[in-house]
PDB file of C-alpha atoms and ligand atoms in Angstrom:
ATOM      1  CA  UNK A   3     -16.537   5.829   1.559  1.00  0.00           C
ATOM      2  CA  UNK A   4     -18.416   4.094   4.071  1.00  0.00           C
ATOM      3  CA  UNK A   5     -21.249   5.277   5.984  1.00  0.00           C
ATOM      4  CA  UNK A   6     -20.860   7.047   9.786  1.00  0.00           C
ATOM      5  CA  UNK A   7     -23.346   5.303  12.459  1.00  0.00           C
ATOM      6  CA  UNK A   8     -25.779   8.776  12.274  1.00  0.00           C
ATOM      7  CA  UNK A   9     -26.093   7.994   8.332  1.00  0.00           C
ATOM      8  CA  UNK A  10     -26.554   4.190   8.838  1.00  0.00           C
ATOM      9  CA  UNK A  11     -29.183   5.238  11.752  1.00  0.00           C
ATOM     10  CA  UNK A  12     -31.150   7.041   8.340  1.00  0.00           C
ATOM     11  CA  UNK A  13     -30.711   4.945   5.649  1.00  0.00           C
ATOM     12  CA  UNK A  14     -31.775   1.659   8.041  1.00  0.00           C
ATOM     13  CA  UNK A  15     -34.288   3.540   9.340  1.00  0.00           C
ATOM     14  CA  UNK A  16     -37.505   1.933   8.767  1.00  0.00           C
ATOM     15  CA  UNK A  17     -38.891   5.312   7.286  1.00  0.00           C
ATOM     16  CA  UNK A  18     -36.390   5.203   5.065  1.00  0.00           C
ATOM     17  CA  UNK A  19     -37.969   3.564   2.501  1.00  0.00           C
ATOM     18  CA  UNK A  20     -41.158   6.117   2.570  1.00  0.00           C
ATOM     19  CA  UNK A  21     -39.454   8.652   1.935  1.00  0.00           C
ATOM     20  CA  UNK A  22     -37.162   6.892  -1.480  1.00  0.00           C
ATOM     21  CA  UNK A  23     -40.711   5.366  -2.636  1.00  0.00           C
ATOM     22  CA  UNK A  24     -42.516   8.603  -1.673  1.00  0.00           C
ATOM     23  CA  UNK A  25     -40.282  11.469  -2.613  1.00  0.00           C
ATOM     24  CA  UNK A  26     -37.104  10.260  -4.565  1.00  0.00           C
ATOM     25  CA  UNK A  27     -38.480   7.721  -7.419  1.00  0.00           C
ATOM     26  CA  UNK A  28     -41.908  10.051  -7.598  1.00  0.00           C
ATOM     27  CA  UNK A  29     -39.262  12.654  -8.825  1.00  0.00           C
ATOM     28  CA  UNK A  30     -37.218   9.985 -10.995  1.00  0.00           C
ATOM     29  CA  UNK A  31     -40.742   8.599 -12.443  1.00  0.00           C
ATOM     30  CA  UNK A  32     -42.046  11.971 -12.948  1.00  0.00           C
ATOM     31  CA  UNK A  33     -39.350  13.156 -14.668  1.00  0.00           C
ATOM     32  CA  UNK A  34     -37.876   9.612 -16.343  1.00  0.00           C
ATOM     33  CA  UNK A  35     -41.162   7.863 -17.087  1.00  0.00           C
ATOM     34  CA  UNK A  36     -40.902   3.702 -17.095  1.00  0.00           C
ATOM     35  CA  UNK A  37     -37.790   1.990 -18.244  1.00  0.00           C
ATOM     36  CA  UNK A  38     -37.144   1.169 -21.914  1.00  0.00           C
ATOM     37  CA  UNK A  39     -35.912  -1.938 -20.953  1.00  0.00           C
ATOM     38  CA  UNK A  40     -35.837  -4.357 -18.233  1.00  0.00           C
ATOM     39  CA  UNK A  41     -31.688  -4.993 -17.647  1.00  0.00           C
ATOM     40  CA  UNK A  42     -31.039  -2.695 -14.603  1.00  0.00           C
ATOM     41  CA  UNK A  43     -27.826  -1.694 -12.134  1.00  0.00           C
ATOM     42  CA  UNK A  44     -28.288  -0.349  -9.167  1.00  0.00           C
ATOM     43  CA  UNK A  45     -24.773   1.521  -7.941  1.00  0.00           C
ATOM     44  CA  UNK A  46     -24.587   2.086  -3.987  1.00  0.00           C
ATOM     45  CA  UNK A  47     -27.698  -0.045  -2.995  1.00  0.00           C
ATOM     46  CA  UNK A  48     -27.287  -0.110   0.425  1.00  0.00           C
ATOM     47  CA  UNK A  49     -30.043  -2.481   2.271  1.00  0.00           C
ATOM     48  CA  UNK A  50     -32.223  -2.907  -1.129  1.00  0.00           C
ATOM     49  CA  UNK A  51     -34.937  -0.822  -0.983  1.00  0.00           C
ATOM     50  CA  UNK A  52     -34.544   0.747  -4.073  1.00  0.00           C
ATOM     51  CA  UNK A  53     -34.341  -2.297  -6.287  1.00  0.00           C
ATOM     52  CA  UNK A  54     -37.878  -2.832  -4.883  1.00  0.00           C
ATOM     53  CA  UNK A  55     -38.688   0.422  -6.989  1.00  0.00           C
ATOM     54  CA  UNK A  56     -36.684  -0.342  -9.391  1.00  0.00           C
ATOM     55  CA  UNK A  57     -38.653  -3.553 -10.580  1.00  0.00           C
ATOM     56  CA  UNK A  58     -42.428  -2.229  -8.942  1.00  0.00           C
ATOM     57  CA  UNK A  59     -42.515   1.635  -9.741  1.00  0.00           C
ATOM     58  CA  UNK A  60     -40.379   1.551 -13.000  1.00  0.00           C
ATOM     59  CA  UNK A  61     -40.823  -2.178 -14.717  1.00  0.00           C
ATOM     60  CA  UNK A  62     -37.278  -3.887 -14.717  1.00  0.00           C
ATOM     61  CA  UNK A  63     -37.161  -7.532 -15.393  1.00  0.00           C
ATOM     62  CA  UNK A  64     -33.875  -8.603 -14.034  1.00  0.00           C
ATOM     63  CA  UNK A  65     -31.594  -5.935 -11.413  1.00  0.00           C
ATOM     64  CA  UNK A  66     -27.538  -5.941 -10.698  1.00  0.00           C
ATOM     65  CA  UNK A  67     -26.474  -4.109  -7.940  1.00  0.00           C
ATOM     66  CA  UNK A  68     -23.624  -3.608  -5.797  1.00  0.00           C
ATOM     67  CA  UNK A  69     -22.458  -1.439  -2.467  1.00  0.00           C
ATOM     68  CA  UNK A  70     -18.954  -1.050  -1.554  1.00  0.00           C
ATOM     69  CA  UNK A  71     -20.089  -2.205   1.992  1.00  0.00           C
ATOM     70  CA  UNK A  72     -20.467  -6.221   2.419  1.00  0.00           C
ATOM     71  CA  UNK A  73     -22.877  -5.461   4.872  1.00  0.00           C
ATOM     72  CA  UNK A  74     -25.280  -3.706   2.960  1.00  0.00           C
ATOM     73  CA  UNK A  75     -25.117  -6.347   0.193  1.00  0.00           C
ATOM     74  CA  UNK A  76     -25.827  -8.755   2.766  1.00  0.00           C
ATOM     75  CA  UNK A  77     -28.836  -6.689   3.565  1.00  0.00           C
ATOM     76  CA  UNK A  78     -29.935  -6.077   0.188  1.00  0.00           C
ATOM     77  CA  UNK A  79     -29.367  -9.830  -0.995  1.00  0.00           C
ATOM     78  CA  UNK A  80     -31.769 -11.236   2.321  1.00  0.00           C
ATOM     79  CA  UNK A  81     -34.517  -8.474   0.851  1.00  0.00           C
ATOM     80  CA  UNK A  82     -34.794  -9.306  -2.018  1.00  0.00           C
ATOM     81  CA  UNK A  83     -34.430 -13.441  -1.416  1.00  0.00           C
ATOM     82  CA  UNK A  84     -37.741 -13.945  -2.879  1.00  0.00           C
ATOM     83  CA  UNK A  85     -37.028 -12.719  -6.135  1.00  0.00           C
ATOM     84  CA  UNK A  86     -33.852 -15.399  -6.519  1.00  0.00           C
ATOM     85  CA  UNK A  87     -32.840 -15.007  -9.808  1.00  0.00           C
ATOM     86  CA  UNK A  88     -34.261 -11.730 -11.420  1.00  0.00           C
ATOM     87  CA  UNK A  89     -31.496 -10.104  -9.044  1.00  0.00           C
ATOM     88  CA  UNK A  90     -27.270 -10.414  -8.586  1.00  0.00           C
ATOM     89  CA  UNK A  91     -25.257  -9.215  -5.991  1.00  0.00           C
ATOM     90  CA  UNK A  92     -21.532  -7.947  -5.708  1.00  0.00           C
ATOM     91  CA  UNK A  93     -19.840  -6.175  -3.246  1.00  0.00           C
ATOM     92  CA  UNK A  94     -17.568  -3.473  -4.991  1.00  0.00           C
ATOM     93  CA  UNK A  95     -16.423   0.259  -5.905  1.00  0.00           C
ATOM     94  CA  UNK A  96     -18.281   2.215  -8.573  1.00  0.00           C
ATOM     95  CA  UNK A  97     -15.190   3.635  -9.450  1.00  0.00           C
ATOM     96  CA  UNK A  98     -14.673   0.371 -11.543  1.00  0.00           C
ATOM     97  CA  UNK A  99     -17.680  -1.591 -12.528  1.00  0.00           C
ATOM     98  CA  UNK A 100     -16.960  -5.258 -13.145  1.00  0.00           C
ATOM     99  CA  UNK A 101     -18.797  -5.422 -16.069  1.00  0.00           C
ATOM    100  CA  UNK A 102     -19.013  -5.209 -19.775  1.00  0.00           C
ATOM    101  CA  UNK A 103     -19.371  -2.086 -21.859  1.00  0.00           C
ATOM    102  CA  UNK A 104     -22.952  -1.639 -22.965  1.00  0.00           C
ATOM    103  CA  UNK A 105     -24.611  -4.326 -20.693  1.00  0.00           C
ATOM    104  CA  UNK A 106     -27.794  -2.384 -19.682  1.00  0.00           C
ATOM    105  CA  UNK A 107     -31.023  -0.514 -20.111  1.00  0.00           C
ATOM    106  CA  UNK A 108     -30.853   1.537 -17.335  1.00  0.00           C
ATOM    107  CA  UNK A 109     -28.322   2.908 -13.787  1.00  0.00           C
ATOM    108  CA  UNK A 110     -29.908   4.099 -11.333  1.00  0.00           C
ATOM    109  CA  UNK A 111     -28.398   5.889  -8.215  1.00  0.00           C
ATOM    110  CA  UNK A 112     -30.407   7.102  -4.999  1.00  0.00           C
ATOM    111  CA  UNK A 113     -27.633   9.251  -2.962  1.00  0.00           C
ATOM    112  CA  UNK A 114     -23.905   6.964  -3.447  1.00  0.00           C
ATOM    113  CA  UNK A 115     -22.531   9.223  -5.610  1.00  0.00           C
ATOM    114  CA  UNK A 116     -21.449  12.010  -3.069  1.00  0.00           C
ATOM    115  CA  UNK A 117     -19.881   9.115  -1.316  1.00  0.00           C
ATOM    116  CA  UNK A 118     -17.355   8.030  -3.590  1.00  0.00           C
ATOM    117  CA  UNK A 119     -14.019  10.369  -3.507  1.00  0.00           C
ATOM    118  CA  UNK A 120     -13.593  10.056  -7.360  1.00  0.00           C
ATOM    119  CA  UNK A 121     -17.373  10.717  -8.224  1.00  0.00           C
ATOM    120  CA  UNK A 122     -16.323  11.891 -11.843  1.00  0.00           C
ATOM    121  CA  UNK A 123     -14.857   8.373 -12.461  1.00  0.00           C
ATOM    122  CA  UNK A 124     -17.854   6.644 -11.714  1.00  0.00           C
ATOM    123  CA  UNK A 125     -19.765   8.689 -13.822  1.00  0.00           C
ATOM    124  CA  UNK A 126     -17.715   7.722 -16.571  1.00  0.00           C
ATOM    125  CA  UNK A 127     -18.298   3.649 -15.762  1.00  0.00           C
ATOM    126  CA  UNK A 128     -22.030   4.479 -15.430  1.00  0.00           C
ATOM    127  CA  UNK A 129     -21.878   5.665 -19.206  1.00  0.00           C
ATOM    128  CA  UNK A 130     -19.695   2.862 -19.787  1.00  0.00           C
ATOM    129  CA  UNK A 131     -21.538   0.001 -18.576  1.00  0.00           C
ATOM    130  CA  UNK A 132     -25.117   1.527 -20.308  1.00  0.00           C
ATOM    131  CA  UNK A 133     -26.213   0.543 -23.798  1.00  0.00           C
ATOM    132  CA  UNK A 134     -25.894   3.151 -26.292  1.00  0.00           C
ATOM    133  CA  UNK A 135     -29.708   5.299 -25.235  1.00  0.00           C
ATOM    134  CA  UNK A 136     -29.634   3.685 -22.261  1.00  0.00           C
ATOM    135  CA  UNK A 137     -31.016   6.051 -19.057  1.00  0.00           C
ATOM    136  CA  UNK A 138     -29.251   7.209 -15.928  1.00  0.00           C
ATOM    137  CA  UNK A 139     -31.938   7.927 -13.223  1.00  0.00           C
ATOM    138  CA  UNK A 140     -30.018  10.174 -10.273  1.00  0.00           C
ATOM    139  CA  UNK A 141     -30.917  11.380  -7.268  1.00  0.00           C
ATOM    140  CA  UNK A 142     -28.093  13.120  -5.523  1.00  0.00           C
ATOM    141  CA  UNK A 143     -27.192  15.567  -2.333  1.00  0.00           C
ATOM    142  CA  UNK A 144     -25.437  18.285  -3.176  1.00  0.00           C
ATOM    143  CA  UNK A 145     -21.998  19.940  -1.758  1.00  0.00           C
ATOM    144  CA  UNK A 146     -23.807  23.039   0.016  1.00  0.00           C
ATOM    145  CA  UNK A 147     -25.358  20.069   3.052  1.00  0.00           C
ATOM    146  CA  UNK A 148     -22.047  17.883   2.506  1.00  0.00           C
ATOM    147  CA  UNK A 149     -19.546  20.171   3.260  1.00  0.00           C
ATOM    148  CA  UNK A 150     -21.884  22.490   5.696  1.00  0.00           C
ATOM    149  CA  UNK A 151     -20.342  23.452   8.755  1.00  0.00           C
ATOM    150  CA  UNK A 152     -22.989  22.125  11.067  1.00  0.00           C
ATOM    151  CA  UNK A 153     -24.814  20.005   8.897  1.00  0.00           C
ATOM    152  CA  UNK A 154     -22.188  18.460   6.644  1.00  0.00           C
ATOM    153  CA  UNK A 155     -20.237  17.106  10.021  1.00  0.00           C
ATOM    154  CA  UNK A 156     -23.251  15.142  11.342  1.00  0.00           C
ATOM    155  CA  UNK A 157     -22.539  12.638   8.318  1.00  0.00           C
ATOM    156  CA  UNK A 158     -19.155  11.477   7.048  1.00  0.00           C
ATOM    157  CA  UNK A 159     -18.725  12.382   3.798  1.00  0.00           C
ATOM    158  CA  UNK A 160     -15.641  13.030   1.077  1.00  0.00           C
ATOM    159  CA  UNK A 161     -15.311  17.080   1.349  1.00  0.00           C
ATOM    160  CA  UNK A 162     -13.154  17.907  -1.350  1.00  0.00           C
ATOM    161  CA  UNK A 163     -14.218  18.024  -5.050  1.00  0.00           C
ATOM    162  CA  UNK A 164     -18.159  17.851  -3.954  1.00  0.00           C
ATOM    163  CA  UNK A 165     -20.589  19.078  -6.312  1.00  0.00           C
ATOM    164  CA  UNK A 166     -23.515  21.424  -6.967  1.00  0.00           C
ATOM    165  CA  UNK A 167     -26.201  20.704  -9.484  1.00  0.00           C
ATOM    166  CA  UNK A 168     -24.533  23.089 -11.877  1.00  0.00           C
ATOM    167  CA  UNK A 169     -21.729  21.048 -11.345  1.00  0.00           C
ATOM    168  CA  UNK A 170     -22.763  18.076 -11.705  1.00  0.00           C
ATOM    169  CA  UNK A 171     -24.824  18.450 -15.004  1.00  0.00           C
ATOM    170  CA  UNK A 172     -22.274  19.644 -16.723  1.00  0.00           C
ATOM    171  CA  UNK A 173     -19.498  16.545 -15.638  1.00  0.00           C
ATOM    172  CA  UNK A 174     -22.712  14.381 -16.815  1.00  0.00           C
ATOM    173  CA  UNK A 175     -22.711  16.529 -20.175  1.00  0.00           C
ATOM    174  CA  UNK A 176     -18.537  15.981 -20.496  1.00  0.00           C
ATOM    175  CA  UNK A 177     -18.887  12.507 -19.953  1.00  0.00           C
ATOM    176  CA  UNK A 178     -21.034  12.111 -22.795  1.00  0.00           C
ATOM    177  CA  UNK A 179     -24.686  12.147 -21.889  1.00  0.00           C
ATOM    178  CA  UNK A 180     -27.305  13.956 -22.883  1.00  0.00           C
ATOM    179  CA  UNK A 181     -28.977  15.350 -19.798  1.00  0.00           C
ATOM    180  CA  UNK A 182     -32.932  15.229 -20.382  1.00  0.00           C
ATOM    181  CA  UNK A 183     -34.280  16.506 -16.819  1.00  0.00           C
ATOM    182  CA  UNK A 184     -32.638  18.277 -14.045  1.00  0.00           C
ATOM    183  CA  UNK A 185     -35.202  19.444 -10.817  1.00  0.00           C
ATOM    184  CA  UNK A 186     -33.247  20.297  -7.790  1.00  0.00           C
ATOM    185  CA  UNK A 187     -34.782  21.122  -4.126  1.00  0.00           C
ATOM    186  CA  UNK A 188     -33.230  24.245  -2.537  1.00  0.00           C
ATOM    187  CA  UNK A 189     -28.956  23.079  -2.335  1.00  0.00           C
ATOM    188  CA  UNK A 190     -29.636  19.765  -0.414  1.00  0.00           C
ATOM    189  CA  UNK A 191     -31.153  17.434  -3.412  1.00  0.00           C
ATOM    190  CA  UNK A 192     -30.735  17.139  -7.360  1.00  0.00           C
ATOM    191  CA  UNK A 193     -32.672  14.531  -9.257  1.00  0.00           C
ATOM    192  CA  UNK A 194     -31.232  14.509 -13.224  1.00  0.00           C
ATOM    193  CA  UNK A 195     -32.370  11.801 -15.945  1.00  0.00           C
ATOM    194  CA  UNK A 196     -29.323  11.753 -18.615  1.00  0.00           C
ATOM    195  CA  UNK A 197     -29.172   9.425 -21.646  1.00  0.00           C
ATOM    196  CA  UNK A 198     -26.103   8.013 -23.152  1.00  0.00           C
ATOM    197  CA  UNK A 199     -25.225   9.907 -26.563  1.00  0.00           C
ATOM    198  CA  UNK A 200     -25.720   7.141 -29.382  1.00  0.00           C
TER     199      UNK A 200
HETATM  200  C1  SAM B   6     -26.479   7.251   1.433  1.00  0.00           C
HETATM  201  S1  SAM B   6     -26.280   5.519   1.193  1.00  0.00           S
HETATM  202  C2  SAM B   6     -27.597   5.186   0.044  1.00  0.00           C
HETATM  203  C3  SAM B   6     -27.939   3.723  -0.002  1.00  0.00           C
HETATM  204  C4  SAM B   6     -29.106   3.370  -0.931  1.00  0.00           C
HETATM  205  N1  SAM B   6     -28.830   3.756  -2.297  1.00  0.00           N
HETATM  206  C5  SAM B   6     -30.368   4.031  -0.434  1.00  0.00           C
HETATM  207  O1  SAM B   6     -30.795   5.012  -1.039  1.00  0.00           O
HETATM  208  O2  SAM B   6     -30.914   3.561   0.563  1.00  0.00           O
HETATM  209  C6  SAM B   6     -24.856   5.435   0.155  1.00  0.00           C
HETATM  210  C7  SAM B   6     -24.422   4.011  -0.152  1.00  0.00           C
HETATM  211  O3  SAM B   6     -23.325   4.068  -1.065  1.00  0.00           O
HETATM  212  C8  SAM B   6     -22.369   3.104  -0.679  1.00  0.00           C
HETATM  213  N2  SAM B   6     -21.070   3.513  -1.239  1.00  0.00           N
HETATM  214  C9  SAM B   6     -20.229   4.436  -0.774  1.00  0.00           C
HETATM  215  N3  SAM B   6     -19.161   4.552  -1.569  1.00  0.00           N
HETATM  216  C10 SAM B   6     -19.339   3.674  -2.581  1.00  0.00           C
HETATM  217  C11 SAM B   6     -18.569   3.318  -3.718  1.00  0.00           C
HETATM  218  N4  SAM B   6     -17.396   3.902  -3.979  1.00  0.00           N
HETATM  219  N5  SAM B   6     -19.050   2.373  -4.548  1.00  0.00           N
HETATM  220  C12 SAM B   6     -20.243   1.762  -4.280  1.00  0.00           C
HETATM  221  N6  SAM B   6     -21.013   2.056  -3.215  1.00  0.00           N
HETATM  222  C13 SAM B   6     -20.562   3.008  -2.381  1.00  0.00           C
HETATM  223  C14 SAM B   6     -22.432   3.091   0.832  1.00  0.00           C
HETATM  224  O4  SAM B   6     -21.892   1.909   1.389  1.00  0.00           O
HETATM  225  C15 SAM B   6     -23.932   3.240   1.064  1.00  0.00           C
HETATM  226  O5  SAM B   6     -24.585   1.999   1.148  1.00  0.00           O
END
């Protein structure tokens, strides 16, 4: 699901990017350390900011990533211009990942998941598309803010089938990862590092 005009307000906010450098990779570092590997996707990228973590804070050599919104890929391609070919584009759904099983080192998602309507179905391409060890690094928002009466409405957001943390770790553990880390803040945030079983 696309974004509403409040949520596109926040995530092309220029404090945006603070706060995901600041707050949400210092928790994914913290609890995921540096990459194992350089070959990274990024699901959900929205304007690109992340993939500047992704290659400065935790040490990728080359980054995919995609957003289901054109716009945002156009965003995130013009970012990231000067790094030409370390990084690929694609506009698409992470409920099917046009890619081959086992392709990389690492997934990372800041905040798409609670977007997509079948979020249990991506999870499942995540382990998919990961080499055998390879390391999901998740940040996430959690049903309690997304399907809030007050709250929940200022954003536009899937409200069926949403999940808590308690939730969510365990669809990670049936899809077949091992789930390494889990800190979550209050109901509003998760972060979870989970490794695909060998
Ligand atoms: C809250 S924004 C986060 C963007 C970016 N990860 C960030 O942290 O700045 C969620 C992003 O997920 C994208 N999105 C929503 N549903 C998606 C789907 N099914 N597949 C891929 N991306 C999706 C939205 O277009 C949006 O850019």
């Amino acid at each position: 699901m696309k974004l509403s005009l409040l949520e596109r307000l926040f995530i092309l906010n220029p404090i945006r990017p603070l706060i995901q450098r600041h707050l949400e990779a210092r928790q994914l570092h913290t609890l995921g350390g540096l990459l194992q590997g350089g070959k990274v996707l990024e699901i959900g990228c929205g304007p690109g900011s992340g993939i500047d973590l992704i290659f400065d804070v935790f040490g990728a050599t080359t980054v995919h990533a995609f957003d289901l919104d054109h716009k945002m890929v156009a965003r995130a391609r013009r970012r990231q211009g000067r790094r030409n070919a370390a990084v690929q584009f694609w506009t698409g759904n992470a409920r099917r990942i046009p890619i081959p099983d086992a392709t990389y080192d690492a997934v990372f998602n800041f905040g798409a998941l609670h977007h997509v309507v079948d979020w249990r179905a991506a999870l499942a391409e995540v382990r998919r598309v990961l080499k055998p060890g390879g390391r999901f690094y998740c940040e996430e928002i959690l049903a309690h803010y997304i399907t809030h009466p007050f709250w929940g409405r200022l954003m536009t957001h899937p409200q069926m089938d949403r999940f808590d943390g308690v939730g969510f770790v365990a669809a990670l553990k049936h899809k077949g990862f091992k789930v390494r880390e889990v800190r979550e803040m209050g109901d509003l945030y998760i972060w979870v590092i989970a490794d695909k079983r060998r």
